[in-house]
Amino acid sequence: MSKIHVTTSVNGDPTEFLCEADETLLDALRDRLGMTGSKEGCGTGDCGACSVTVDGRLVCSCLMLGAEAEGREIGTIEGMAEGDTLHPLQRKFIEHAALQCGICTPGLLVAAKSLLEKHPDPTEEEARYWLAGNLCRCTGYDKIIRAVMDAAQEMREAS
Amino acid sequence: MALDDKQQYQTREFKVVGTRVKRPDGVDKVTGKARFGADMSAPGMLIARVLRSPHAHARINSIDTSAAEALPGVHAVVTRADFNEITDDDFTADILDNCMAGDKALYDGHAVAAVAANSPAVAKAALKLIKVDYDLLPHVTDVDAAMAKDAPVLHEGRTNESVPDGMSPNVLARYEFGHGDIEAGLAKADRVIERTYKTEATHQGYIEPHACLASMGPDGQADLWCCTQGHYMVRNTCATIMGLEQGQLRVTASEIGGGFGGKTTVFLEPVALALSKKTGRPVKMVMSRSEVLRATGPTASSSIDVRIGMTKDGRITAAFAELRYQGGAYPGSPVEFGSMSAFAPYDLENVKTVGWDVVTNRPKQAAYRAPGAPMAAYAVESAIDELAKGFDLDPLAVRLKNAAREGTKASYGPTFPAIGLEATLRAAKDHPHWTAPLGENQGRGVACGFWFNFGGDTCVTLNITPDGTVTVSEGNPDIGGSRASMSMMAAEELGIPYEQVRTIVADTGSLGQNEVTDGSRVTFAVGLATIEAARAAKREMCKRAAMVWGIEEDAVKWEDGAAHPAGENAGKHPPMTLKDIAAVASNTGGPIAGHHEANPEGAGVSFATHMVDTEVDPDTGAVKILRYTVFQDAGKAVHPDYVEGQFQGGAVQGIGWALNEEYIYGDDGVLQNAGFLDYRIPVASDLPMIDTVILEIPNPGHPYGVRGVGETSIVPPLAAVSNSVSEAAGVRLTQLPMSPPKVLSALHSK
Amino acid sequence: MVQVKIWGSLAAMTDDQTEIEIEASTLRELLDGLAGKYPGLKPQLDRGVSVAIDGRVYNDGWFTPIKPDSEVVLLARLKGG
Amino acid sequence: MQYLAPTTVEEAVSALASHSGDCRILAGGTDLLVRMRSDMADPDAVVDLKRIDAMKQITPEDGGWRIGAAVSGAEMGEHADLVADWPGVVEATNLIGSTQIQGRCTMAGNLCNASPAADSVPAMVAAGAVARVVGPDGTRVVPVEEIPTAPGRTSLEKGELVDAIILPERGARGGDAYLRFIPRTEMDIAVVGCGVSLTLDDDGTCTAARVALGAVAPTVIVVPEAADALIGTKVDDAALDALSAACSAAAKPIDDKRGTVDFRVHVAGVLAKRAAVIAKKRAGGAA
């Protein structure tokens, strides 16, 4: 089997990797690039722990081939903070105790960021439906939704 | 160790405890830097995969691994033949058999072989080259069917002395608890109801699959990285299985992506060690979600008969329950805890429970949050609700009338000390939720729940650094913010700011034995040890101050983060702060640390009352959760955010159990829903906010009054949701999950 | 002597008594005494028990003191999740 | 496995036609990758359609719409004119999976995956959509209901692929809707699905209707009796009851892990009624 050479951009960094044709983007990120912030909870697109953006669009990286990343712009949890400044969502997740074990947190943050880019003023129901593909087993979602709504408000006020 | 007087609860004003500080691992977890089980790699690492039985029950005649071994890139294959048999320890022998099948595959998903290769693709390809010769055997997956005399038999000779003669060999143990005279009590009742309830098995559903990285050398030393609720348990269990000395196996706990009891045992770790031993290379193993559902966890399924008598004014005169739990293919369903906890919330003159532990061709059950209690509470609380409604009595008033309180002889034997059940019921009655109006097709349900909590072996070391900051090392994986709680208790005790303390989870080489993170024990037991370690450090720091001041040790007291001279003869000295003392530690005898090793007993029991509103779609049977409020006693809430989080998380797991989660087996005994698509855990859009009311009835057995809070919150919701749905639907439901086809069928049967 | 309450299904091993008397002043003496007086209890004691002494649950502490008037209840060994 | 990413339809067809092994189309991949992951598919090659510009377009055509085979559900939802014409088709497509799945899944993929429970298919069928099939022998146009022939099987020949779904002109006073039943509020496969499309005349009488059901037979089915129950009526309660009965009668489901026969039969009627009410409202009918 010969590997595929992929040239892409991850969090703004020009990035190249070699991967098998049937290897997922998630595996390429984690195993080829050492970016283990995206998690595999199911491998079948049901839990959202592997959420990334591709050309700005929220997707499950477990349901995309690494080879498909050629020429795309990939955004992951590792690119969410700017230097040592946390994204407001990251800050609010900590402040609201919106994580217990934290395994779903990277995926939820990537998904929530995508929500707020598209809907800066979501209703609670919109937030809950947007995030329905991100399973959390610890929190019952209460504090997660509160953190997202609070971050949305802060970001609206700041803009 | 019994608690000495100094460890008893004392009323006090807290400065740090009870505030909502930021957790120390927060930044790592929101930036993706935190390292979980599957996030570790090692140089030269191999990847391992497991071959699993596709059959529910089969004799393994032979396993031919030669073709797999011959595949380029494959470094080793292991089967049960690569493990020493354990003959003197049934408990560990069962764990080994569950990790790697012996002469029989006992359930769909049972591991039969494992391959280590230089890539995942090669490992996967190698699995297909392993030839297993099976003889299929008849199987049974239902608990009642497994108890039938002619049921397929999993094991001969595992039944213990408590089981009467003549039962199926699948019935392994019998438990009986209670006091009084049931028949005499029932005779005094105005109404007696007799019902049978069934619950399906549910999985803990942690989002992080099991993962580990093992490295073992020919010198008998080994290192293991894994996601677990207890790395000391992993060390001890793996050492026994691998014939290693415990001191030669160092286990480091990764960050853990949820456990809920499901990570209190081992599944992969011995296999990874065996492969590493055979290959001389580090070996990484990560389960898929399907493997997690097929071969780890779940909890027991149950079938429960209840008989309760009540007078028309709501007094329970007698209560009986017979509980049948299947715990998968090995002994140890949590039926004894179901039997002990079923009627624990009530003050009953006549009460009896009988529990049966049964094996079936399903994965070995693992502990799940208050193991055994939710299903028992579901049955009992459903029956009490039905009786109360039959007499047109307020269900909260009925529960208050019968509530266990201080001095009540518990249904499982002991007399309760101060407990918080009444407080939760009164808080529920006074809450606006209780009197909020309901619409058409809506119902409101309440239920109570109980859990024991316990202590266990615990070690904490608290070090004072030269600059006067404090590091706390504990041995319990932090599953929901416990590092924050330990830092808070250390800061409280030392009288310093929270930010001055950092708590870490140390590896097995760094501390003595620690019980698993389970039994809601960590905030209680590790907290207690942290406080004691801080007290030891304070004593040492007072001694150092006394040296500096040239006075007697007992003339120094610790207050507000500093040593002060105390008493008439101490002289006038300005206080020495922790930082001042740390700065001269080298000059006054060397580094300063406090440590505490103990097996604290005396964890306080915990009670909760839950209230939930639901709406039932009369045309489809769909259930919507409209409003949910948890009332629970926390003893003392060290970090209220994380206490609320435990209440909310437990409630939502219970909602899932009540509504849509279930193990679905086909006639072939194969699990049909081994994925998050059809194993339906609640999603964000299924739920409202989960309101919480924290009550604080101090545990006399902890210096700050702490009780475990993690488990009780999953006990009431099954019944609370069922009582609510039954009211909304106008028909009583007696089986979980209340999936829409079941609810619709009940509606049609009205 | 302390009065020990055992759970119902163990009574088959204790001549149908659910309350039995044992000479003991510590938990260890209690457990040894139970096994000595009622050998039928030994398998369960080996599998593990917890003991409630005056309403508080103990799993392991051999030298936990027991007073003659203590309420002592044998429980299935507690586990958690 | 080989990964092929052609940039023209011709290249895609030629790759598909000439490959000797198991060669699969990769549109959104939200079904294919799950199958590969669970060892239900082990293709020798995949042909990724997303580098073909034409397949990424939503184009007005003959008063209706041509939706390329690589257009994601999210892109459809963001297309205001398409949503205005065919809200039922778009909302059905938008029900497939999570927000993350929406970023990838396609209507053509949903059709060719040939699941009887596919959400977008009953809505497409009700809308009278056709699939444009390209292959080595040229292009043909096929009613979408003729593509799936059984669970996981299609009528496509070797080398053929669906390059676009074509929705007809909506016309005045038309409306469509799709409803499905799932146990949770999101993330489940439809236990029953129902698409209804109808046209009203000026006085609110239904002049044309199509009704399709999902997850009650080996393929999505058209229910002419259900349409007949609506045509010529004002879509009043009596007509809705007749529609509901016709749908329940047409449902021939199985018991499985997602639902029972009785449940599906009953709920097919319930959903049909509810979907028809929405479609009628969208067509400008009186409540």
Tab-separated table of N, CA and C in Angstrom, chain C:
chain	number	residue	atom	x	y	z
C	1	MET	N	-20.046	-9.869	75.709
C	1	MET	CA	-20.769	-10.410	74.559
C	1	MET	C	-21.426	-9.278	73.787
C	2	VAL	N	-21.347	-9.380	72.477
C	2	VAL	CA	-22.094	-8.408	71.672
C	2	VAL	C	-23.162	-9.152	70.869
C	3	GLN	N	-24.255	-8.469	70.687
C	3	GLN	CA	-25.345	-8.995	69.860
C	3	GLN	C	-25.042	-8.643	68.410
C	4	VAL	N	-25.018	-9.618	67.536
C	4	VAL	CA	-24.755	-9.351	66.122
C	4	VAL	C	-25.984	-9.725	65.315
C	5	LYS	N	-26.435	-8.778	64.501
C	5	LYS	CA	-27.556	-9.095	63.612
C	5	LYS	C	-26.977	-9.499	62.262
C	6	ILE	N	-27.396	-10.646	61.758
C	6	ILE	CA	-26.932	-11.083	60.445
C	6	ILE	C	-28.099	-11.040	59.479
C	7	TRP	N	-27.789	-11.061	58.165
C	7	TRP	CA	-28.899	-10.978	57.226
C	7	TRP	C	-29.548	-12.348	57.040
C	8	GLY	N	-30.781	-12.307	56.555
C	8	GLY	CA	-31.678	-13.459	56.614
C	8	GLY	C	-31.117	-14.718	56.000
C	9	SER	N	-30.494	-14.571	54.816
C	9	SER	CA	-30.071	-15.779	54.129
C	9	SER	C	-28.880	-16.446	54.814
C	10	LEU	N	-28.266	-15.773	55.796
C	10	LEU	CA	-27.176	-16.422	56.527
C	10	LEU	C	-27.709	-17.269	57.679
C	11	ALA	N	-28.992	-17.086	58.004
C	11	ALA	CA	-29.539	-17.767	59.179
C	11	ALA	C	-29.512	-19.287	59.016
C	12	ALA	N	-29.455	-19.733	57.764
C	12	ALA	CA	-29.361	-21.167	57.535
C	12	ALA	C	-28.077	-21.724	58.148
C	13	MET	N	-27.088	-20.857	58.313
C	13	MET	CA	-25.797	-21.311	58.855
C	13	MET	C	-25.731	-21.112	60.371
C	14	THR	N	-26.766	-20.504	60.952
C	14	THR	CA	-26.711	-20.156	62.386
C	14	THR	C	-27.932	-20.698	63.123
C	15	ASP	N	-28.341	-21.872	62.777
C	15	ASP	CA	-29.515	-22.496	63.418
C	15	ASP	C	-30.724	-21.568	63.364
C	16	ASP	N	-30.897	-20.904	62.239
C	16	ASP	CA	-32.045	-20.022	62.003
C	16	ASP	C	-32.088	-18.800	62.927
C	17	GLN	N	-30.966	-18.481	63.540
C	17	GLN	CA	-30.924	-17.271	64.358
C	17	GLN	C	-30.459	-16.103	63.485
C	18	THR	N	-31.161	-14.970	63.548
C	18	THR	CA	-30.649	-13.792	62.850
C	18	THR	C	-29.969	-12.834	63.836
C	19	GLU	N	-30.112	-13.120	65.134
C	19	GLU	CA	-29.367	-12.356	66.143
C	19	GLU	C	-28.524	-13.364	66.899
C	20	ILE	N	-27.214	-13.158	66.880
C	20	ILE	CA	-26.372	-14.115	67.574
C	20	ILE	C	-25.419	-13.378	68.502
C	21	GLU	N	-24.938	-14.062	69.493
C	21	GLU	CA	-24.054	-13.438	70.494
C	21	GLU	C	-22.637	-13.916	70.274
C	22	ILE	N	-21.719	-12.967	70.286
C	22	ILE	CA	-20.308	-13.292	70.089
C	22	ILE	C	-19.505	-12.545	71.150
C	23	GLU	N	-18.507	-13.207	71.666
C	23	GLU	CA	-17.594	-12.551	72.622
C	23	GLU	C	-16.575	-11.771	71.798
C	24	ALA	N	-16.671	-10.461	71.801
C	24	ALA	CA	-15.747	-9.684	70.967
C	24	ALA	C	-15.686	-8.253	71.462
C	25	SER	N	-14.491	-7.674	71.397
C	25	SER	CA	-14.380	-6.251	71.714
C	25	SER	C	-13.792	-5.477	70.549
C	26	THR	N	-13.453	-6.203	69.469
C	26	THR	CA	-12.993	-5.530	68.249
C	26	THR	C	-13.624	-6.231	67.051
C	27	LEU	N	-13.490	-5.572	65.922
C	27	LEU	CA	-14.056	-6.128	64.698
C	27	LEU	C	-13.392	-7.471	64.365
C	28	ARG	N	-12.084	-7.525	64.569
C	28	ARG	CA	-11.391	-8.775	64.249
C	28	ARG	C	-11.888	-9.922	65.121
C	29	GLU	N	-12.043	-9.631	66.406
C	29	GLU	CA	-12.548	-10.673	67.307
C	29	GLU	C	-13.945	-11.099	66.891
C	30	LEU	N	-14.701	-10.128	66.430
C	30	LEU	CA	-16.059	-10.432	66.004
C	30	LEU	C	-16.053	-11.386	64.810
C	31	LEU	N	-15.244	-11.042	63.791
C	31	LEU	CA	-15.223	-11.855	62.575
C	31	LEU	C	-14.667	-13.250	62.875
C	32	ASP	N	-13.596	-13.293	63.694
C	32	ASP	CA	-13.038	-14.592	64.072
C	32	ASP	C	-14.058	-15.398	64.871
C	33	GLY	N	-14.729	-14.709	65.766
C	33	GLY	CA	-15.720	-15.378	66.615
C	33	GLY	C	-16.857	-15.950	65.793
C	34	LEU	N	-17.312	-15.198	64.813
C	34	LEU	CA	-18.411	-15.672	63.954
C	34	LEU	C	-17.991	-16.928	63.203
C	35	ALA	N	-16.793	-16.876	62.615
C	35	ALA	CA	-16.328	-18.011	61.825
C	35	ALA	C	-16.103	-19.225	62.721
C	36	GLY	N	-15.634	-18.981	63.957
C	36	GLY	CA	-15.368	-20.081	64.875
C	36	GLY	C	-16.658	-20.732	65.343
C	37	LYS	N	-17.635	-19.901	65.689
C	37	LYS	CA	-18.868	-20.431	66.265
C	37	LYS	C	-19.772	-21.018	65.192
C	38	TYR	N	-19.755	-20.397	64.008
C	38	TYR	CA	-20.637	-20.845	62.911
C	38	TYR	C	-19.812	-21.047	61.645
C	39	PRO	N	-19.143	-22.200	61.511
C	39	PRO	CA	-18.264	-22.421	60.353
C	39	PRO	C	-18.995	-22.244	59.020
C	40	GLY	N	-20.299	-22.430	59.030
C	40	GLY	CA	-21.076	-22.258	57.797
C	40	GLY	C	-21.025	-20.831	57.274
C	41	LEU	N	-20.687	-19.886	58.138
C	41	LEU	CA	-20.611	-18.484	57.702
C	41	LEU	C	-19.294	-18.177	57.000
C	42	LYS	N	-18.321	-19.093	57.146
C	42	LYS	CA	-16.980	-18.765	56.681
C	42	LYS	C	-16.914	-18.409	55.188
C	43	PRO	N	-17.616	-19.169	54.314
C	43	PRO	CA	-17.530	-18.801	52.884
C	43	PRO	C	-17.949	-17.354	52.628
C	44	GLN	N	-19.013	-16.922	53.288
C	44	GLN	CA	-19.456	-15.546	53.083
C	44	GLN	C	-18.461	-14.565	53.704
C	45	LEU	N	-17.935	-14.892	54.860
C	45	LEU	CA	-16.951	-14.003	55.490
C	45	LEU	C	-15.718	-13.883	54.601
C	46	ASP	N	-15.350	-14.987	53.936
C	46	ASP	CA	-14.197	-14.949	53.031
C	46	ASP	C	-14.498	-14.111	51.787
C	47	ARG	N	-15.743	-14.185	51.304
C	47	ARG	CA	-16.093	-13.369	50.127
C	47	ARG	C	-16.118	-11.892	50.497
C	48	GLY	N	-16.372	-11.619	51.774
C	48	GLY	CA	-16.314	-10.237	52.222
C	48	GLY	C	-17.620	-9.769	52.821
C	49	VAL	N	-17.482	-9.062	53.921
C	49	VAL	CA	-18.647	-8.442	54.542
C	49	VAL	C	-18.268	-7.034	54.975
C	50	SER	N	-19.271	-6.220	55.177
C	50	SER	CA	-19.080	-4.963	55.884
C	50	SER	C	-19.820	-5.108	57.212
C	51	VAL	N	-19.425	-4.304	58.178
C	51	VAL	CA	-20.078	-4.387	59.479
C	51	VAL	C	-20.509	-2.988	59.906
C	52	ALA	N	-21.789	-2.850	60.229
C	52	ALA	CA	-22.267	-1.572	60.760
C	52	ALA	C	-22.186	-1.633	62.273
C	53	ILE	N	-21.432	-0.715	62.846
C	53	ILE	CA	-21.318	-0.641	64.302
C	53	ILE	C	-21.907	0.699	64.720
C	54	ASP	N	-22.981	0.624	65.463
C	54	ASP	CA	-23.708	1.827	65.881
C	54	ASP	C	-23.995	2.750	64.694
C	55	GLY	N	-24.463	2.136	63.615
C	55	GLY	CA	-24.931	2.920	62.473
C	55	GLY	C	-23.847	3.350	61.516
C	56	ARG	N	-22.588	3.033	61.811
C	56	ARG	CA	-21.507	3.426	60.932
C	56	ARG	C	-20.908	2.175	60.286
C	57	VAL	N	-20.564	2.268	59.005
C	57	VAL	CA	-20.166	1.073	58.272
C	57	VAL	C	-18.643	0.919	58.243
C	58	TYR	N	-18.165	-0.260	58.588
C	58	TYR	CA	-16.736	-0.561	58.557
C	58	TYR	C	-16.489	-1.730	57.616
C	59	ASN	N	-15.438	-1.626	56.833
C	59	ASN	CA	-15.106	-2.701	55.901
C	59	ASN	C	-13.921	-3.528	56.369
C	60	ASP	N	-12.949	-2.875	56.936
C	60	ASP	CA	-11.650	-3.531	57.094
C	60	ASP	C	-11.025	-3.457	58.480
C	61	GLY	N	-11.309	-2.400	59.204
C	61	GLY	CA	-10.491	-2.083	60.384
C	61	GLY	C	-10.620	-3.110	61.499
C	62	TRP	N	-9.660	-4.021	61.569
C	62	TRP	CA	-9.691	-5.120	62.537
C	62	TRP	C	-9.865	-4.648	63.974
C	63	PHE	N	-9.221	-3.510	64.278
C	63	PHE	CA	-9.164	-3.129	65.687
C	63	PHE	C	-10.189	-2.048	66.016
C	64	THR	N	-11.180	-1.913	65.158
C	64	THR	CA	-12.292	-1.031	65.471
C	64	THR	C	-12.944	-1.551	66.752
C	65	PRO	N	-13.030	-0.701	67.797
C	65	PRO	CA	-13.589	-1.209	69.056
C	65	PRO	C	-15.097	-1.434	68.972
C	66	ILE	N	-15.544	-2.449	69.641
C	66	ILE	CA	-16.979	-2.710	69.748
C	66	ILE	C	-17.327	-2.772	71.228
C	67	LYS	N	-18.307	-1.971	71.611
C	67	LYS	CA	-18.729	-1.972	73.019
C	67	LYS	C	-19.802	-3.051	73.212
C	68	PRO	N	-19.934	-3.557	74.412
C	68	PRO	CA	-20.912	-4.624	74.635
C	68	PRO	C	-22.329	-4.215	74.227
C	69	ASP	N	-22.647	-2.922	74.366
C	69	ASP	CA	-24.010	-2.498	74.021
C	69	ASP	C	-24.094	-1.908	72.612
C	70	SER	N	-23.019	-2.089	71.812
C	70	SER	CA	-23.050	-1.560	70.449
C	70	SER	C	-24.083	-2.309	69.611
C	71	GLU	N	-24.657	-1.572	68.683
C	71	GLU	CA	-25.513	-2.225	67.687
C	71	GLU	C	-24.593	-2.705	66.567
C	72	VAL	N	-24.561	-4.004	66.327
C	72	VAL	CA	-23.645	-4.564	65.339
C	72	VAL	C	-24.456	-5.319	64.282
C	73	VAL	N	-24.275	-4.919	63.017
C	73	VAL	CA	-25.053	-5.540	61.929
C	73	VAL	C	-24.094	-5.963	60.824
C	74	LEU	N	-24.219	-7.199	60.415
C	74	LEU	CA	-23.412	-7.700	59.303
C	74	LEU	C	-24.085	-7.300	57.991
C	75	LEU	N	-23.306	-6.791	57.035
C	75	LEU	CA	-23.852	-6.361	55.744
C	75	LEU	C	-23.051	-7.015	54.624
C	76	ALA	N	-23.680	-7.156	53.472
C	76	ALA	CA	-22.913	-7.565	52.293
C	76	ALA	C	-21.849	-6.503	52.053
C	77	ARG	N	-20.680	-6.931	51.611
C	77	ARG	CA	-19.583	-5.977	51.478
C	77	ARG	C	-19.913	-4.910	50.438
C	78	LEU	N	-19.764	-3.661	50.857
C	78	LEU	CA	-20.179	-2.564	49.987
C	78	LEU	C	-19.184	-2.329	48.854
C	79	LYS	N	-19.744	-2.016	47.719
C	79	LYS	CA	-18.961	-1.598	46.547
C	79	LYS	C	-19.617	-0.335	46.020
C	80	GLY	N	-18.949	0.294	45.095
C	80	GLY	CA	-19.570	1.493	44.541
C	80	GLY	C	-19.268	1.626	43.074
C	81	GLY	N	-19.703	2.709	42.489
C	81	GLY	CA	-19.518	2.888	41.063
C	81	GLY	C	-18.955	4.168	40.719
